[in-house]
mmCIF file with all atom_site columns, C-alpha atoms in Angstrom:
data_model
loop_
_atom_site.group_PDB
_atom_site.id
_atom_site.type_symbol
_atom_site.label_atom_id
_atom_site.label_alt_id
_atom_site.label_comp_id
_atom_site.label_asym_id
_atom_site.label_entity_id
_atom_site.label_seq_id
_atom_site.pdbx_PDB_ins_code
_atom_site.Cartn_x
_atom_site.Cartn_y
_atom_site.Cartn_z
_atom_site.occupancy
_atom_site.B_iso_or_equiv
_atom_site.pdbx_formal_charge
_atom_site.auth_seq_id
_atom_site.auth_comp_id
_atom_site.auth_asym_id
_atom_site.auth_atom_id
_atom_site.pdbx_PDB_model_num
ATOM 1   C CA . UNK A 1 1   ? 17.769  0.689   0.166   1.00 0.00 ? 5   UNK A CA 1
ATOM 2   C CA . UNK A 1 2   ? 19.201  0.353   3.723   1.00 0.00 ? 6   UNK A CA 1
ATOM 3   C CA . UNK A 1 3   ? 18.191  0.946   7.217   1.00 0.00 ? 7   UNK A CA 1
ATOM 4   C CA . UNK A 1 4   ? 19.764  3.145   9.706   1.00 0.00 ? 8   UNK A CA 1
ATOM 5   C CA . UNK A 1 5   ? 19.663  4.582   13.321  1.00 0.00 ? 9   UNK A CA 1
ATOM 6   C CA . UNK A 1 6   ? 19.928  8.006   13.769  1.00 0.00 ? 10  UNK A CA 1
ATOM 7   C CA . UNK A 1 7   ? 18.752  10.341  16.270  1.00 0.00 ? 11  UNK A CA 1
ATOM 8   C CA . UNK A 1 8   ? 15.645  8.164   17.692  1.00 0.00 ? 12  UNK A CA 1
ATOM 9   C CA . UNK A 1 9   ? 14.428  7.423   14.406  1.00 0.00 ? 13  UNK A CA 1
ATOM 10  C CA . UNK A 1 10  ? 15.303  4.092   11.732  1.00 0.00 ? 14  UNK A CA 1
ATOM 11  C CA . UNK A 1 11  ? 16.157  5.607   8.323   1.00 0.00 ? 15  UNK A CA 1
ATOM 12  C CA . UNK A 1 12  ? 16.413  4.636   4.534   1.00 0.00 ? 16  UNK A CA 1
ATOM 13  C CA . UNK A 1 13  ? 18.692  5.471   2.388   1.00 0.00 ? 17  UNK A CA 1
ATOM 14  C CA . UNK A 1 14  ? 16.757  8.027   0.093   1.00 0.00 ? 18  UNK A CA 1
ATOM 15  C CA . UNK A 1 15  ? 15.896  6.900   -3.062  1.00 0.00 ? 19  UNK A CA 1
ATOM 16  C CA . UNK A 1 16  ? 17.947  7.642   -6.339  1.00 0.00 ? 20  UNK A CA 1
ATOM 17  C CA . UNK A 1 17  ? 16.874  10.135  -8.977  1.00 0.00 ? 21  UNK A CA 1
ATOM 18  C CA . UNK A 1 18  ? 16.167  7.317   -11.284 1.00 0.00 ? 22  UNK A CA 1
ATOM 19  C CA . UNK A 1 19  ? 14.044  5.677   -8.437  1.00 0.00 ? 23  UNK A CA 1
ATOM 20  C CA . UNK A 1 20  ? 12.311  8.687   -8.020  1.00 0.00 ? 24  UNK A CA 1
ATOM 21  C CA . UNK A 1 21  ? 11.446  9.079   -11.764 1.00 0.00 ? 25  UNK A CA 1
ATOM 22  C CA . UNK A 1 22  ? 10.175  5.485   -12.142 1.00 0.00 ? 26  UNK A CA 1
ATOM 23  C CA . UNK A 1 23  ? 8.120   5.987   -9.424  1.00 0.00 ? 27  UNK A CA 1
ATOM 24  C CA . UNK A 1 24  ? 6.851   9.639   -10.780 1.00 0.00 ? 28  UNK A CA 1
ATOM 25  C CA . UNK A 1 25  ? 6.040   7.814   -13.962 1.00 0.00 ? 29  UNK A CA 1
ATOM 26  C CA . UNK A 1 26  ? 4.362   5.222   -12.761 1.00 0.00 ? 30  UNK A CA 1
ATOM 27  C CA . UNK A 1 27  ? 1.758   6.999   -10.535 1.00 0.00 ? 31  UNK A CA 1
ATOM 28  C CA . UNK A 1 28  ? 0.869   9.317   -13.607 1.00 0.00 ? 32  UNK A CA 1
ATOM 29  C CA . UNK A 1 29  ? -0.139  5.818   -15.224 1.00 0.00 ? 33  UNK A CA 1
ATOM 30  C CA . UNK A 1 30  ? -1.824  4.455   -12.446 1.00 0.00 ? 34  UNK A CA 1
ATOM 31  C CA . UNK A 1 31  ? -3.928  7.969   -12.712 1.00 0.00 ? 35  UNK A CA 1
ATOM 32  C CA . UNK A 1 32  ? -5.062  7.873   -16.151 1.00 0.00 ? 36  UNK A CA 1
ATOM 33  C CA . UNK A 1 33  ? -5.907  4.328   -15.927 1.00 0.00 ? 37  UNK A CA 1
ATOM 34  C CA . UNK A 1 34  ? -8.088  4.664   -12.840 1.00 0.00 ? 38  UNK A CA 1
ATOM 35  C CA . UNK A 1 35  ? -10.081 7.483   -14.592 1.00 0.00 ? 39  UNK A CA 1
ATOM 36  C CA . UNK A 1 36  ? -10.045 5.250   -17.499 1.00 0.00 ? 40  UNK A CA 1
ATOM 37  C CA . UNK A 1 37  ? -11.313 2.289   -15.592 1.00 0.00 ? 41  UNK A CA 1
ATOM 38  C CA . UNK A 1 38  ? -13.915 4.609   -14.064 1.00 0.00 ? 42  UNK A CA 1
ATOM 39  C CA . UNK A 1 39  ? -15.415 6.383   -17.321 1.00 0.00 ? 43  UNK A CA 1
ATOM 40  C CA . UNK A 1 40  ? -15.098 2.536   -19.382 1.00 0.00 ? 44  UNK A CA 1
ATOM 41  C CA . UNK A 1 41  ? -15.028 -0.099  -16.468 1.00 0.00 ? 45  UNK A CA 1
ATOM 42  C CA . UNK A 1 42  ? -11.864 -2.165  -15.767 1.00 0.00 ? 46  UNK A CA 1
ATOM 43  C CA . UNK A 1 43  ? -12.366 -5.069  -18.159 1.00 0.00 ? 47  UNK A CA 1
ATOM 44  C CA . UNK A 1 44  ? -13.443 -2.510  -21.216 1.00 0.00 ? 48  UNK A CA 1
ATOM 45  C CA . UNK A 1 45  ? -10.220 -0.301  -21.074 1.00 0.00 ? 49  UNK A CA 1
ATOM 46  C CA . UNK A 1 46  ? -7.256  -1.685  -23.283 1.00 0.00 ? 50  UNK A CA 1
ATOM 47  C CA . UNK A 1 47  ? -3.397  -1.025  -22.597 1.00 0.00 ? 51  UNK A CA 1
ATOM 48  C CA . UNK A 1 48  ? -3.503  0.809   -25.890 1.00 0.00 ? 52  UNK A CA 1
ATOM 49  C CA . UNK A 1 49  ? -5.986  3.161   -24.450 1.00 0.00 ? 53  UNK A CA 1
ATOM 50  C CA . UNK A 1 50  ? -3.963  3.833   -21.183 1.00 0.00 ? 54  UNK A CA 1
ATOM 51  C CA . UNK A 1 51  ? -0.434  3.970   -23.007 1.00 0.00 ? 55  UNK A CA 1
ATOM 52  C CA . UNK A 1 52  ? -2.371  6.330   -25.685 1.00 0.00 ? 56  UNK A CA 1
ATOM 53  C CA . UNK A 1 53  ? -3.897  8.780   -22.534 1.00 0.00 ? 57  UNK A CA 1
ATOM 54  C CA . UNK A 1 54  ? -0.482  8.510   -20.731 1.00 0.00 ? 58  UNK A CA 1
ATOM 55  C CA . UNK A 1 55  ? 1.109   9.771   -23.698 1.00 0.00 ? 59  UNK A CA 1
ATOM 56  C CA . UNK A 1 56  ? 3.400   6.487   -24.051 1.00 0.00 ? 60  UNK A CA 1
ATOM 57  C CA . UNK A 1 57  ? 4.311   3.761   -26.630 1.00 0.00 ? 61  UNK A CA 1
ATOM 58  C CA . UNK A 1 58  ? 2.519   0.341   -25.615 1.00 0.00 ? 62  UNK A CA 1
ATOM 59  C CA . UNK A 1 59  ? 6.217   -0.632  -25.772 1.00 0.00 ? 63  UNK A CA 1
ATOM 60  C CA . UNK A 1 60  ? 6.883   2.210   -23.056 1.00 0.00 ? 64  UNK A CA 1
ATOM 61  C CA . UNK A 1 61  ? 3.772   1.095   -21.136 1.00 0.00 ? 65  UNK A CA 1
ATOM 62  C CA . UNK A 1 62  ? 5.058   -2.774  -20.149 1.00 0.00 ? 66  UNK A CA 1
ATOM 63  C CA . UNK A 1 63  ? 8.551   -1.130  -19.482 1.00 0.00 ? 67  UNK A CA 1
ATOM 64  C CA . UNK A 1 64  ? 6.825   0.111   -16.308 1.00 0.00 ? 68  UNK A CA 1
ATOM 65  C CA . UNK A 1 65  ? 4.266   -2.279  -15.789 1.00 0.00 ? 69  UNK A CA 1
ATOM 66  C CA . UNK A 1 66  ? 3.633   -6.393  -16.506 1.00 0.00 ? 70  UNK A CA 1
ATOM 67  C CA . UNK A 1 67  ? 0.238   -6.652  -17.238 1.00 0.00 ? 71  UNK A CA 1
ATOM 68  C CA . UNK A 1 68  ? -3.045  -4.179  -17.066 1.00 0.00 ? 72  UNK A CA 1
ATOM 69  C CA . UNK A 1 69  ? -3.751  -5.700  -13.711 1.00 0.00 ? 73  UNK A CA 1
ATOM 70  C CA . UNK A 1 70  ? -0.358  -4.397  -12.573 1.00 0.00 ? 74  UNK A CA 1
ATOM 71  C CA . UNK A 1 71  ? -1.415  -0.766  -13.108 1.00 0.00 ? 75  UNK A CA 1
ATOM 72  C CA . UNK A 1 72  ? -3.910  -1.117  -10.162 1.00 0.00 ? 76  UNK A CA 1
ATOM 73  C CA . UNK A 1 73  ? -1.585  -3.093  -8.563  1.00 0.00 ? 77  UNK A CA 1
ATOM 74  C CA . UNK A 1 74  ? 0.315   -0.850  -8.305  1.00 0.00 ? 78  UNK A CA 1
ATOM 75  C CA . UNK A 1 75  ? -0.918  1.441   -6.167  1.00 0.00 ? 79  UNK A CA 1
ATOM 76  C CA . UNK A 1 76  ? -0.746  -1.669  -3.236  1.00 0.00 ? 80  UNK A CA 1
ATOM 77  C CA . UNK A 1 77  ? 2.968   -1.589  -3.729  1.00 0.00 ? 81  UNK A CA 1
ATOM 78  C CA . UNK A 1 78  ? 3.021   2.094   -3.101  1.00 0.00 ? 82  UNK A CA 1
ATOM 79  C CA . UNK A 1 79  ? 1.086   1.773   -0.635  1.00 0.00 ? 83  UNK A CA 1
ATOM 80  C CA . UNK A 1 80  ? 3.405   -1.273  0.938   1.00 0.00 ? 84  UNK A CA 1
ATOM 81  C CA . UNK A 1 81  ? 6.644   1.431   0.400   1.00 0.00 ? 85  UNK A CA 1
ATOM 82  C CA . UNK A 1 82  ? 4.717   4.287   2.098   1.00 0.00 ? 86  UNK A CA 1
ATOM 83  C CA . UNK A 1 83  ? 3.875   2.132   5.262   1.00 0.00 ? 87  UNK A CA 1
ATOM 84  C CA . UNK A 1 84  ? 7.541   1.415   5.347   1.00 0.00 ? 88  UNK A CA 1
ATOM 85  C CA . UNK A 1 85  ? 8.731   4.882   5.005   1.00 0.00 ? 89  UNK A CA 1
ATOM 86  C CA . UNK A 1 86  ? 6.224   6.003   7.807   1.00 0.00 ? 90  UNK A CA 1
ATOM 87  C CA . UNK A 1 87  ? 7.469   2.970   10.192  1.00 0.00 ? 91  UNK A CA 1
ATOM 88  C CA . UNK A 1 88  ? 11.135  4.071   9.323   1.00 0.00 ? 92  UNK A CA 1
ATOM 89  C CA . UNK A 1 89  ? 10.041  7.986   10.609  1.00 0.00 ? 93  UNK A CA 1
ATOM 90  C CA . UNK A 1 90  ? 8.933   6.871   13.576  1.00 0.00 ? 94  UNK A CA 1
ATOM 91  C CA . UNK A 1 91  ? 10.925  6.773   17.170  1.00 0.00 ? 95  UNK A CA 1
ATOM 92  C CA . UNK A 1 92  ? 12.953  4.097   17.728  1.00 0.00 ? 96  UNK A CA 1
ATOM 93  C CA . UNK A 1 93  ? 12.351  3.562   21.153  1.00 0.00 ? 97  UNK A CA 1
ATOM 94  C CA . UNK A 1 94  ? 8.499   3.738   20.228  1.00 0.00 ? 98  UNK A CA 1
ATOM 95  C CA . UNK A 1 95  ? 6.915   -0.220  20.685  1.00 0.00 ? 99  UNK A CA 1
ATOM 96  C CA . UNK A 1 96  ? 6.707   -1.861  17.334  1.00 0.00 ? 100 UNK A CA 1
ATOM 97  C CA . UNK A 1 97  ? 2.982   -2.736  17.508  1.00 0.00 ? 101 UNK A CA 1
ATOM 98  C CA . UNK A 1 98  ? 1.991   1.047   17.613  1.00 0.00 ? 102 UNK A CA 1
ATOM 99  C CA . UNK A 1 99  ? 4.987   2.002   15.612  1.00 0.00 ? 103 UNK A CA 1
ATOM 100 C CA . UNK A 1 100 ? 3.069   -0.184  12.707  1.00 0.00 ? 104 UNK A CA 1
ATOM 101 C CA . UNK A 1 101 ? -0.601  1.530   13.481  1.00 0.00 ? 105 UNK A CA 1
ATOM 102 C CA . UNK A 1 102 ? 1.112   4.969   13.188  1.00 0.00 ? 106 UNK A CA 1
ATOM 103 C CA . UNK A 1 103 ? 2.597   4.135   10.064  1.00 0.00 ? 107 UNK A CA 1
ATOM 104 C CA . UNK A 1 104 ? -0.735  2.837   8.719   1.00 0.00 ? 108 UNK A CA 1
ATOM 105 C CA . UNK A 1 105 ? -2.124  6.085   8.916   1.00 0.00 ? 109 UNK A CA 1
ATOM 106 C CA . UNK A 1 106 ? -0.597  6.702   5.389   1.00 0.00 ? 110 UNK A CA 1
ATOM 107 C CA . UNK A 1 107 ? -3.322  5.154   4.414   1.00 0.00 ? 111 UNK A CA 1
ATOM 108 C CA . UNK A 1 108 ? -6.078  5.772   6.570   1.00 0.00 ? 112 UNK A CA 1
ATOM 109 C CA . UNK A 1 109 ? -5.668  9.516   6.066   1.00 0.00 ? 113 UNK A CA 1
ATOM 110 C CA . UNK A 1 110 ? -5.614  8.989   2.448   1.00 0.00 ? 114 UNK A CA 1
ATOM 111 C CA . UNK A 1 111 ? -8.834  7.298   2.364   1.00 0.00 ? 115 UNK A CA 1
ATOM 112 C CA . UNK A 1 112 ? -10.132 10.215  4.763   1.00 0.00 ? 116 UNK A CA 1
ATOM 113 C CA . UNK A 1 113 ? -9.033  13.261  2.576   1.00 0.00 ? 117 UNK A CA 1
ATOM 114 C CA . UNK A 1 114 ? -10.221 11.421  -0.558  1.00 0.00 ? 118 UNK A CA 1
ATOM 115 C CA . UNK A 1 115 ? -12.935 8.998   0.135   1.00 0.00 ? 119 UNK A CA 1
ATOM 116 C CA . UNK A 1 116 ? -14.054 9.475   -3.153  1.00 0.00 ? 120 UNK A CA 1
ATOM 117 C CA . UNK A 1 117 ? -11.189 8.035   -4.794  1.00 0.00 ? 121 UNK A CA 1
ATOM 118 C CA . UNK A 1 118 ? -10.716 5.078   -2.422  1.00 0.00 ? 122 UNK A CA 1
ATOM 119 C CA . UNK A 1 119 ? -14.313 4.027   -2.604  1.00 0.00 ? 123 UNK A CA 1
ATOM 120 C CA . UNK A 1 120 ? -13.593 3.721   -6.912  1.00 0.00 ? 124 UNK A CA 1
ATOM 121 C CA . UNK A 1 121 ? -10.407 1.870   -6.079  1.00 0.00 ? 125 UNK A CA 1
ATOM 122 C CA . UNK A 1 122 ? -12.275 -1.053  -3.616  1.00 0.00 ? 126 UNK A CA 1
ATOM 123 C CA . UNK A 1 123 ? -15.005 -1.262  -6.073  1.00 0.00 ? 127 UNK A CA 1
ATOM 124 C CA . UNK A 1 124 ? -12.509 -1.258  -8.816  1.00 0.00 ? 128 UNK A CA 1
ATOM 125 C CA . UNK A 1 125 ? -10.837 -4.364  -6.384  1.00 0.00 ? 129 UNK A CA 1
ATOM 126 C CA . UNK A 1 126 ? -14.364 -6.107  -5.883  1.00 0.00 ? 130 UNK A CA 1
ATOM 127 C CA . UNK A 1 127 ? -16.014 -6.335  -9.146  1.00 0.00 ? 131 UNK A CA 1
ATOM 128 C CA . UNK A 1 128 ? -12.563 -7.810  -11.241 1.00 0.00 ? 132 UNK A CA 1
ATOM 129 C CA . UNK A 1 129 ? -12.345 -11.187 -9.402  1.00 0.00 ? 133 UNK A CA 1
ATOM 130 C CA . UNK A 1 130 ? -9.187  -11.593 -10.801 1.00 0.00 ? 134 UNK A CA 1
ATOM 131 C CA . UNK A 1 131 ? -7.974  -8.424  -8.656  1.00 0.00 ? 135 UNK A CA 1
ATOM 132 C CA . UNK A 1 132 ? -8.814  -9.506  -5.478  1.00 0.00 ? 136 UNK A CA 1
ATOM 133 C CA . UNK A 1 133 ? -6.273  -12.753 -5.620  1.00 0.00 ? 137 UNK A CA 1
ATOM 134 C CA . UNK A 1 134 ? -3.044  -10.623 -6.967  1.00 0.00 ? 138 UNK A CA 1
ATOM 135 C CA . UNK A 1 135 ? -4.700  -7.641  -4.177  1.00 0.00 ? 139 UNK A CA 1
ATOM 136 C CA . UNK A 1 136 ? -3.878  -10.325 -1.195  1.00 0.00 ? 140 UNK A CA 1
ATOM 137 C CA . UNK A 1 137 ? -0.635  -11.583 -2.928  1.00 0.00 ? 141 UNK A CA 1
ATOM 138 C CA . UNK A 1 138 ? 0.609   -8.032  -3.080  1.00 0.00 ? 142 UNK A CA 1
ATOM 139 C CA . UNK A 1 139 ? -0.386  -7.229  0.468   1.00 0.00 ? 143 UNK A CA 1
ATOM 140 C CA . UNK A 1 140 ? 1.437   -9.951  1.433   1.00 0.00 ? 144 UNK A CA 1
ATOM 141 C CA . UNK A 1 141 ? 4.483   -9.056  -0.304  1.00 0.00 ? 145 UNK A CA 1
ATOM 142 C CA . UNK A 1 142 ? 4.283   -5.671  2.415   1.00 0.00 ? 146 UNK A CA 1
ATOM 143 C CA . UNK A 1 143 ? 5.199   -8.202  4.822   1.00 0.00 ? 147 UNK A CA 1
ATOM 144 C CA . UNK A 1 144 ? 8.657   -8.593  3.031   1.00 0.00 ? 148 UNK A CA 1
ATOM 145 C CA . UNK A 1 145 ? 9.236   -4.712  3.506   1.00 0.00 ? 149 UNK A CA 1
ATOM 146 C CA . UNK A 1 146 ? 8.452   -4.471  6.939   1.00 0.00 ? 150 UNK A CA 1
ATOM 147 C CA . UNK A 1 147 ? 9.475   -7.528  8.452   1.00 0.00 ? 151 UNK A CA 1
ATOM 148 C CA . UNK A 1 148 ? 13.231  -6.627  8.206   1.00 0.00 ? 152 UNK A CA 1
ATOM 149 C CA . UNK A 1 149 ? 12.524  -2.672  9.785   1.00 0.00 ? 153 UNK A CA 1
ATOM 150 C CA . UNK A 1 150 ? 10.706  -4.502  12.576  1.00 0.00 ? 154 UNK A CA 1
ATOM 151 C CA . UNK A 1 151 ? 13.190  -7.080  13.204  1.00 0.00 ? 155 UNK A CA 1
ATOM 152 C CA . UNK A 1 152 ? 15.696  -3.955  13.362  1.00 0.00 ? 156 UNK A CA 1
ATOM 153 C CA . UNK A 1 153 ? 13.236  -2.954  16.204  1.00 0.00 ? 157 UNK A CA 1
ATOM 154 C CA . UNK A 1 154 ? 13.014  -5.961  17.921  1.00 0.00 ? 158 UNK A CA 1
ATOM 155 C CA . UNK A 1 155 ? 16.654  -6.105  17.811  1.00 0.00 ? 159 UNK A CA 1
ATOM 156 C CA . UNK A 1 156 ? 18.455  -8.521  15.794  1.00 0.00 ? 160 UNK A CA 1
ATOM 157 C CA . UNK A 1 157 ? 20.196  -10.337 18.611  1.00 0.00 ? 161 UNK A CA 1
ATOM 158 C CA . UNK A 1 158 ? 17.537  -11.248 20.536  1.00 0.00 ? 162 UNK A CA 1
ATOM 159 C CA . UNK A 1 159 ? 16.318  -15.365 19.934  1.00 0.00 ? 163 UNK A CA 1
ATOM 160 C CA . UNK A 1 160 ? 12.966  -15.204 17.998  1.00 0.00 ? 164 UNK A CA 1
ATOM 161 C CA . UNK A 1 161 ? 12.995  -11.558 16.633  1.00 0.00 ? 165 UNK A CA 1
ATOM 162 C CA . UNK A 1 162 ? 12.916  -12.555 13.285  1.00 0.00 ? 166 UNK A CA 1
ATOM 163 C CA . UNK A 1 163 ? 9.806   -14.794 13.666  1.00 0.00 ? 167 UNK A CA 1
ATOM 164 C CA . UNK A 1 164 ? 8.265   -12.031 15.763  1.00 0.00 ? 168 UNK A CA 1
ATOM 165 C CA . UNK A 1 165 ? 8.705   -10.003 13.382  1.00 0.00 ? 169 UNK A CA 1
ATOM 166 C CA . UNK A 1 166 ? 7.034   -11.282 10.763  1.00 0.00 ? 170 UNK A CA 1
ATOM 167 C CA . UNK A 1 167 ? 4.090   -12.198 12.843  1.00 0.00 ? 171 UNK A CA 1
ATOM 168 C CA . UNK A 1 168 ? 3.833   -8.467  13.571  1.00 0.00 ? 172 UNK A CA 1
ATOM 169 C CA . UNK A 1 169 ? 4.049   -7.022  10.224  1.00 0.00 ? 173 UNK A CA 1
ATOM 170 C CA . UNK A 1 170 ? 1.235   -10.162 8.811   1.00 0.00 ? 174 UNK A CA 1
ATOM 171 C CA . UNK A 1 171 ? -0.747  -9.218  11.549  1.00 0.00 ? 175 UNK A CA 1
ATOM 172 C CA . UNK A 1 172 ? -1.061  -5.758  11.033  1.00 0.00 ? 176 UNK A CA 1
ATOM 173 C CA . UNK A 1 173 ? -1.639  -6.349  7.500   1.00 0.00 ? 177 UNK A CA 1
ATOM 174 C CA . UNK A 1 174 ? -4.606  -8.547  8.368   1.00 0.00 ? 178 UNK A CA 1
ATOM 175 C CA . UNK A 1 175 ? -5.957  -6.164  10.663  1.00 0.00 ? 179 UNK A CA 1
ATOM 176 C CA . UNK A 1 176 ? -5.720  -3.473  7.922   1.00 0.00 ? 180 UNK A CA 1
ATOM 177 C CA . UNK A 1 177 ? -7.596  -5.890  5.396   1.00 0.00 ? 181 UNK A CA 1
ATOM 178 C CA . UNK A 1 178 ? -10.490 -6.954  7.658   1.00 0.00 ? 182 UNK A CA 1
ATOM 179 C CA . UNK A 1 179 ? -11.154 -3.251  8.915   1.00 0.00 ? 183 UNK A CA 1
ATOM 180 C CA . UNK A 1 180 ? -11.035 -1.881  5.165   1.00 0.00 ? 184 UNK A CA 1
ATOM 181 C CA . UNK A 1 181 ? -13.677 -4.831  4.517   1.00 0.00 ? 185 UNK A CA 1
ATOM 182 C CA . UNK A 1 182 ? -15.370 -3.833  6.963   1.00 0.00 ? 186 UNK A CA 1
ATOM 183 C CA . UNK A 1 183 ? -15.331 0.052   6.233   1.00 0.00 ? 187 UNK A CA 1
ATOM 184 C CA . UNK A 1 184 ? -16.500 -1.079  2.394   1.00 0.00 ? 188 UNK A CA 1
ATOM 185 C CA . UNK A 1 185 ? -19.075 -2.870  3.365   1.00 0.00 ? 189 UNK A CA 1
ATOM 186 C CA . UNK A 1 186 ? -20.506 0.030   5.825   1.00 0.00 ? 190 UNK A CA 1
ATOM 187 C CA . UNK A 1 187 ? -20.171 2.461   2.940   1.00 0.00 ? 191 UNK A CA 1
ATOM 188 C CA . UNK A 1 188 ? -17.727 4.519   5.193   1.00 0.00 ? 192 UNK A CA 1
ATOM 189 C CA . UNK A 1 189 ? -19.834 5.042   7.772   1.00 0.00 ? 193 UNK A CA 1
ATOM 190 C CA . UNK A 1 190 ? -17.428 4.789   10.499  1.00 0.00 ? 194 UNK A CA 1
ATOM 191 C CA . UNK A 1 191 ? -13.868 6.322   9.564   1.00 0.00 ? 195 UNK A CA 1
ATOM 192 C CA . UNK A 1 192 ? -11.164 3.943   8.363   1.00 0.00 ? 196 UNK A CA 1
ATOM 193 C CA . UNK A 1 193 ? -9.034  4.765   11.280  1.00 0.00 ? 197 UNK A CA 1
ATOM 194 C CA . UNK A 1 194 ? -11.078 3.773   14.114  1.00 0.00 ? 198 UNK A CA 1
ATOM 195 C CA . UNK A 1 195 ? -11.851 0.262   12.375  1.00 0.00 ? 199 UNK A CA 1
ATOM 196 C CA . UNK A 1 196 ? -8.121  -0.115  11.821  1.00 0.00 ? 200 UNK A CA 1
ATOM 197 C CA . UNK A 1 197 ? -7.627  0.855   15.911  1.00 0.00 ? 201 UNK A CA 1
ATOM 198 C CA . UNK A 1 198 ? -10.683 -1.634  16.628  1.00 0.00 ? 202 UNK A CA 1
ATOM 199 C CA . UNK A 1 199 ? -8.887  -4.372  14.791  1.00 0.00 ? 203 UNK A CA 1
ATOM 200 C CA . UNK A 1 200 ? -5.306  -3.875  16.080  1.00 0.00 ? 204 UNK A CA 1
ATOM 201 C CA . UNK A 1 201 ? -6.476  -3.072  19.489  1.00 0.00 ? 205 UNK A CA 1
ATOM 202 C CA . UNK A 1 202 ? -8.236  -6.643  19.377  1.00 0.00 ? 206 UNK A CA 1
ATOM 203 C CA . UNK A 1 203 ? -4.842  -8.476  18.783  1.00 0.00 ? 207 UNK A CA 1
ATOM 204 C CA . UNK A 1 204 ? -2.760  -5.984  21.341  1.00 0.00 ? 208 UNK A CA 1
ATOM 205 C CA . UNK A 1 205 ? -2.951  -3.107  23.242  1.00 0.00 ? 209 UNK A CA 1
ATOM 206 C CA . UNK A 1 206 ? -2.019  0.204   21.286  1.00 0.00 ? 210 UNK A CA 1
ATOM 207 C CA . UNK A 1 207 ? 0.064   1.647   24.165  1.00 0.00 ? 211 UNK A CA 1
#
């Protein structure tokens, strides 16, 4: 998938109709697992069961995902392409630091219009140990998807934008992680959002 300029704003090439279809396929797994993993708890449910409820061969089933763990996985690489597709919509002239916090509100908005849901999914993340290591390798894979759009930014001449870009992109990420944290741990008291502003404010002004 490349990156282009066009009008103000960086662009992907849209995804193929076979990339489309994968990813179609893969989020209707990812949904009957999670109410699987709700109803029988995460360690309980089988890949049989999931493949069964998806309406798949088991054989099917690992042709979209490695493991079970994958399946929740999975929605933090969505996430990651999401973010990337957001920072790609966004002005080109627009500073990179608050180009990343608007593009992170794919998934503060999410977590607004279906707190529900994203309260399951941390809990889901806290109570399987095993989660929470691939949950920070996979967040840290984002950085390998924005990195290059922000270097783009930054522009790709200039001494150091590489560097600077990563920086940017793991710093955002880390700002994301310690405000969800801290939005789990308050219940949702205070809206995702203005933890995520609170933490990238801290590092640099949102202006």
């Amino acid at each position: 998938m490349g990156i282009s300029s066009t009008d103000g704003q960086l662009k992907s090439t849209p995804p193929t109709l076979r990339e489309r279809t994968r990813r179609a396929m893969r989020a209707e797994v990812i949904e009957v697992a999670f109410r699987l993993f709700a109803e029988h708890g995460f360690d309980q449910t089988t890949v049989e069961q999931i493949a069964a409820e998806a309406g798949l061969s088991r054989t099917t089933f690992f042709r979209y995902f490695g493991t079970k763990e994958d399946v929740v996985l999975g929605r933090m690489a969505e996430l990651g392409h999401d973010i990337a597709s957001a920072l790609d919509a966004r002005p080109a002239n627009e500073h990179p630091w608050l180009a990343l916090r608007r593009a992170i509100d794919v998934v503060t908005q999410v977590d607004t219009e279906n707190m529900d849901e994203a309260r399951k999914f941390m809990r889901l993340m806290s109570d399987a140990c095993a989660l929470r290591t691939h949950e920070w390798e996979r967040t840290q894979g984002w950085q390998g998807i924005l990195a290059p759009r922000l270097q783009q930014r930054l522009g790709k001449q200039k001494t150091g934008a590489d560097t600077r870009a990563a920086a940017l992109a793991a710093s955002a990420i880390a700002c994301l992680n310690v405000a969800t944290d801290s939005w789990m741990q308050d219940d949702g008291a205070r809206p995702l959002s203005e933890l995520v502003d609170e933490a990238m404010g801290a590092v640099a002004p949102l202006e």
